[in-house]
PDB file of C-alpha atoms and ligand atoms in Angstrom:
ATOM      1  CA  UNK A 936      -5.470  11.170  -2.882  1.00  0.00           C
ATOM      2  CA  UNK A 937      -6.172   8.045  -4.771  1.00  0.00           C
ATOM      3  CA  UNK A 938      -9.432   8.619  -7.050  1.00  0.00           C
ATOM      4  CA  UNK A 939     -12.457   6.745  -5.496  1.00  0.00           C
ATOM      5  CA  UNK A 940     -12.509   5.174  -8.888  1.00  0.00           C
ATOM      6  CA  UNK A 941      -9.302   3.218  -8.147  1.00  0.00           C
ATOM      7  CA  UNK A 942     -10.827   1.374  -5.057  1.00  0.00           C
ATOM      8  CA  UNK A 943     -13.721   0.142  -7.390  1.00  0.00           C
ATOM      9  CA  UNK A 944     -11.196  -1.022  -9.492  1.00  0.00           C
ATOM     10  CA  UNK A 945      -9.618  -2.690  -6.728  1.00  0.00           C
ATOM     11  CA  UNK A 946     -12.427  -4.609  -5.588  1.00  0.00           C
ATOM     12  CA  UNK A 947     -13.179  -5.967  -8.934  1.00  0.00           C
ATOM     13  CA  UNK A 948      -9.640  -7.055  -9.202  1.00  0.00           C
ATOM     14  CA  UNK A 949      -9.027  -8.348  -5.639  1.00  0.00           C
ATOM     15  CA  UNK A 950     -12.606  -9.946  -5.640  1.00  0.00           C
ATOM     16  CA  UNK A 951     -13.570  -8.543  -2.069  1.00  0.00           C
ATOM     17  CA  UNK A 952     -13.130  -5.187   0.038  1.00  0.00           C
ATOM     18  CA  UNK A 953     -10.705  -5.447   2.926  1.00  0.00           C
ATOM     19  CA  UNK A 954      -8.345  -3.397   4.664  1.00  0.00           C
ATOM     20  CA  UNK A 955      -4.553  -4.279   3.410  1.00  0.00           C
ATOM     21  CA  UNK A 956      -5.775  -4.550  -0.056  1.00  0.00           C
ATOM     22  CA  UNK A 957      -7.104  -0.663   0.637  1.00  0.00           C
ATOM     23  CA  UNK A 958      -3.722   0.019   2.254  1.00  0.00           C
ATOM     24  CA  UNK A 959      -1.768  -1.864  -0.582  1.00  0.00           C
ATOM     25  CA  UNK A 960      -3.486   0.852  -2.803  1.00  0.00           C
ATOM     26  CA  UNK A 961      -2.188   4.118  -0.479  1.00  0.00           C
ATOM     27  CA  UNK A 962       1.180   2.431  -0.296  1.00  0.00           C
ATOM     28  CA  UNK A 963       1.694   2.345  -4.245  1.00  0.00           C
ATOM     29  CA  UNK A 964       0.323   5.743  -4.327  1.00  0.00           C
ATOM     30  CA  UNK A 965       3.015   7.148  -1.925  1.00  0.00           C
ATOM     31  CA  UNK A 966       5.364   5.507  -4.163  1.00  0.00           C
ATOM     32  CA  UNK A 967       4.228   6.573  -7.508  1.00  0.00           C
ATOM     33  CA  UNK A 968       4.237  10.651  -5.976  1.00  0.00           C
ATOM     34  CA  UNK A 969       7.935  10.079  -5.399  1.00  0.00           C
ATOM     35  CA  UNK A 970       9.423   8.775  -8.394  1.00  0.00           C
ATOM     36  CA  UNK A 971      11.518  11.148 -10.240  1.00  0.00           C
ATOM     37  CA  UNK A 972      12.137   8.578 -13.036  1.00  0.00           C
ATOM     38  CA  UNK A 973      11.085   5.459 -13.988  1.00  0.00           C
ATOM     39  CA  UNK A 974      10.473   2.690 -11.542  1.00  0.00           C
ATOM     40  CA  UNK A 975      13.289   0.329 -11.505  1.00  0.00           C
ATOM     41  CA  UNK A 976      11.853  -1.907  -9.036  1.00  0.00           C
ATOM     42  CA  UNK A 977       9.651  -2.835  -6.209  1.00  0.00           C
ATOM     43  CA  UNK A 978       9.587  -5.492  -3.775  1.00  0.00           C
ATOM     44  CA  UNK A 979       6.780  -5.990  -0.658  1.00  0.00           C
ATOM     45  CA  UNK A 980       7.969  -7.858   2.066  1.00  0.00           C
ATOM     46  CA  UNK A 981       4.882  -9.517   3.109  1.00  0.00           C
ATOM     47  CA  UNK A 982       2.275 -11.989   1.705  1.00  0.00           C
ATOM     48  CA  UNK A 983      -0.691 -10.065   1.954  1.00  0.00           C
ATOM     49  CA  UNK A 984      -3.906  -8.984   0.148  1.00  0.00           C
ATOM     50  CA  UNK A 985      -1.869  -5.540   0.083  1.00  0.00           C
ATOM     51  CA  UNK A 986       0.100  -6.672  -3.450  1.00  0.00           C
ATOM     52  CA  UNK A 987      -2.913  -6.295  -5.587  1.00  0.00           C
ATOM     53  CA  UNK A 988      -3.102  -2.738  -4.186  1.00  0.00           C
ATOM     54  CA  UNK A 989       0.225  -2.167  -4.907  1.00  0.00           C
ATOM     55  CA  UNK A 990       0.388  -3.333  -7.911  1.00  0.00           C
ATOM     56  CA  UNK A 991      -2.682  -1.151  -9.088  1.00  0.00           C
ATOM     57  CA  UNK A 992      -1.765   1.999  -7.877  1.00  0.00           C
ATOM     58  CA  UNK A 993       1.494   2.162  -9.079  1.00  0.00           C
ATOM     59  CA  UNK A 994       0.818   0.166 -12.280  1.00  0.00           C
ATOM     60  CA  UNK A 995       3.714  -2.274 -11.844  1.00  0.00           C
ATOM     61  CA  UNK A 996       2.497  -5.975 -12.509  1.00  0.00           C
ATOM     62  CA  UNK A 997       6.194  -6.895 -11.812  1.00  0.00           C
ATOM     63  CA  UNK A 998       6.110  -6.182  -7.818  1.00  0.00           C
ATOM     64  CA  UNK A 999       7.951  -8.918  -6.439  1.00  0.00           C
ATOM     65  CA  UNK A1000       6.934 -10.117  -2.819  1.00  0.00           C
ATOM     66  CA  UNK A1001       9.035 -11.779  -0.603  1.00  0.00           C
ATOM     67  CA  UNK A1002       7.694 -13.248   2.985  1.00  0.00           C
ATOM     68  CA  UNK A1003       9.842 -11.345   5.503  1.00  0.00           C
ATOM     69  CA  UNK A1004       6.818 -10.560   7.801  1.00  0.00           C
ATOM     70  CA  UNK A1005       7.308  -6.760   7.333  1.00  0.00           C
ATOM     71  CA  UNK A1006       4.562  -4.393   5.804  1.00  0.00           C
ATOM     72  CA  UNK A1007       7.100  -2.700   4.242  1.00  0.00           C
ATOM     73  CA  UNK A1008       7.730  -1.645   0.350  1.00  0.00           C
ATOM     74  CA  UNK A1009      10.858  -1.480  -1.075  1.00  0.00           C
ATOM     75  CA  UNK A1010      11.247   0.384  -4.634  1.00  0.00           C
ATOM     76  CA  UNK A1011      13.469   2.459  -6.533  1.00  0.00           C
ATOM     77  CA  UNK A1012      14.093   4.715  -9.786  1.00  0.00           C
ATOM     78  CA  UNK A1013      16.879   5.514 -11.814  1.00  0.00           C
ATOM     79  CA  UNK A1014      18.750   7.593  -8.917  1.00  0.00           C
ATOM     80  CA  UNK A1015      17.130   7.109  -5.728  1.00  0.00           C
ATOM     81  CA  UNK A1016      15.900   3.999  -3.120  1.00  0.00           C
ATOM     82  CA  UNK A1017      12.947   4.276  -0.714  1.00  0.00           C
ATOM     83  CA  UNK A1018      11.057   2.616   1.475  1.00  0.00           C
ATOM     84  CA  UNK A1019       7.408   2.573   2.805  1.00  0.00           C
ATOM     85  CA  UNK A1020       6.353   1.015   5.746  1.00  0.00           C
ATOM     86  CA  UNK A1021       3.008   0.686   7.514  1.00  0.00           C
ATOM     87  CA  UNK A1022       2.796   2.146  11.005  1.00  0.00           C
ATOM     88  CA  UNK A1023       2.092  -0.407  14.062  1.00  0.00           C
ATOM     89  CA  UNK A1024      -0.976   1.708  14.708  1.00  0.00           C
ATOM     90  CA  UNK A1025      -2.077   1.441  10.985  1.00  0.00           C
ATOM     91  CA  UNK A1026      -1.843  -2.751  11.410  1.00  0.00           C
ATOM     92  CA  UNK A1027      -3.691  -2.452  14.539  1.00  0.00           C
ATOM     93  CA  UNK A1028      -6.477  -0.698  13.050  1.00  0.00           C
ATOM     94  CA  UNK A1029      -6.424  -3.255  10.118  1.00  0.00           C
ATOM     95  CA  UNK A1030      -6.646  -6.095  12.522  1.00  0.00           C
ATOM     96  CA  UNK A1031      -9.750  -4.953  14.197  1.00  0.00           C
ATOM     97  CA  UNK A1032     -11.783  -4.981  10.598  1.00  0.00           C
ATOM     98  CA  UNK A1033     -12.523  -8.592  11.415  1.00  0.00           C
ATOM     99  CA  UNK A1034     -13.916  -8.031  14.583  1.00  0.00           C
ATOM    100  CA  UNK A1035     -16.163  -5.081  13.509  1.00  0.00           C
ATOM    101  CA  UNK A1036     -19.779  -6.195  13.902  1.00  0.00           C
ATOM    102  CA  UNK A1037     -21.611  -4.190  11.191  1.00  0.00           C
ATOM    103  CA  UNK A1038     -20.751  -3.292   7.427  1.00  0.00           C
ATOM    104  CA  UNK A1039     -21.189   0.456   8.642  1.00  0.00           C
ATOM    105  CA  UNK A1040     -18.664   0.049  11.183  1.00  0.00           C
ATOM    106  CA  UNK A1041     -16.419  -1.939   8.464  1.00  0.00           C
ATOM    107  CA  UNK A1042     -16.845   0.810   5.482  1.00  0.00           C
ATOM    108  CA  UNK A1043     -16.003   3.295   7.722  1.00  0.00           C
ATOM    109  CA  UNK A1044     -12.667   1.961   8.883  1.00  0.00           C
ATOM    110  CA  UNK A1045     -12.020   1.607   5.086  1.00  0.00           C
ATOM    111  CA  UNK A1046     -12.900   4.854   4.118  1.00  0.00           C
ATOM    112  CA  UNK A1047     -10.820   5.961   7.035  1.00  0.00           C
ATOM    113  CA  UNK A1048      -8.018   4.502   5.354  1.00  0.00           C
ATOM    114  CA  UNK A1049      -8.792   5.692   1.562  1.00  0.00           C
ATOM    115  CA  UNK A1050      -8.343   9.393   2.895  1.00  0.00           C
ATOM    116  CA  UNK A1051      -6.297   9.541   5.939  1.00  0.00           C
ATOM    117  CA  UNK A1052      -3.153  11.900   5.558  1.00  0.00           C
ATOM    118  CA  UNK A1053      -0.372   9.471   4.738  1.00  0.00           C
ATOM    119  CA  UNK A1054       1.929   9.994   7.309  1.00  0.00           C
ATOM    120  CA  UNK A1055      -0.404   8.692   9.938  1.00  0.00           C
ATOM    121  CA  UNK A1056      -0.436   5.537   7.828  1.00  0.00           C
ATOM    122  CA  UNK A1057       2.721   4.631   7.176  1.00  0.00           C
ATOM    123  CA  UNK A1058       6.353   5.998   7.309  1.00  0.00           C
ATOM    124  CA  UNK A1059       8.269   6.912   4.203  1.00  0.00           C
ATOM    125  CA  UNK A1060      12.199   6.811   4.376  1.00  0.00           C
ATOM    126  CA  UNK A1061      14.701   7.560   1.412  1.00  0.00           C
ATOM    127  CA  UNK A1062      17.098   5.033   2.141  1.00  0.00           C
ATOM    128  CA  UNK A1063      19.970   5.612  -0.503  1.00  0.00           C
ATOM    129  CA  UNK A1064      21.073   6.624  -3.905  1.00  0.00           C
ATOM    130  CA  UNK A1065      21.391   4.153  -6.850  1.00  0.00           C
ATOM    131  CA  UNK A1066      25.273   4.319  -8.234  1.00  0.00           C
TER     132      UNK A1066
HETATM  133 ZN1  LIG B2317      -8.146  -8.966   0.542  1.00  0.00          ZN
END
């Protein structure tokens, strides 16, 4: 799991607490742990708060963003390409955030995203080899 301190840094950098930036940290963290060599490039296919979280946890300011309406992170190291996509269930939960009535409920939803098992939030696929 990402260290709690990372989410504090995220809020400082991002300016507010929100579900998509929190999920961005989880996406970047998941990507980081799969790298076997230096990161060669990363693109996120949705213009959302997630990009700040990804840049922070992946430590990769060069992250590209293309608006294709998919909550999907594509990245590659020297030998392998990967895709990580947020699951529909995760997106539903994230969308419910703004409908919650209290700070307690909002905090608890974010805390869930910070600590949830990776496989319950996202799908991770190895899409190919870099030739
Ligand atoms: Zn945000």
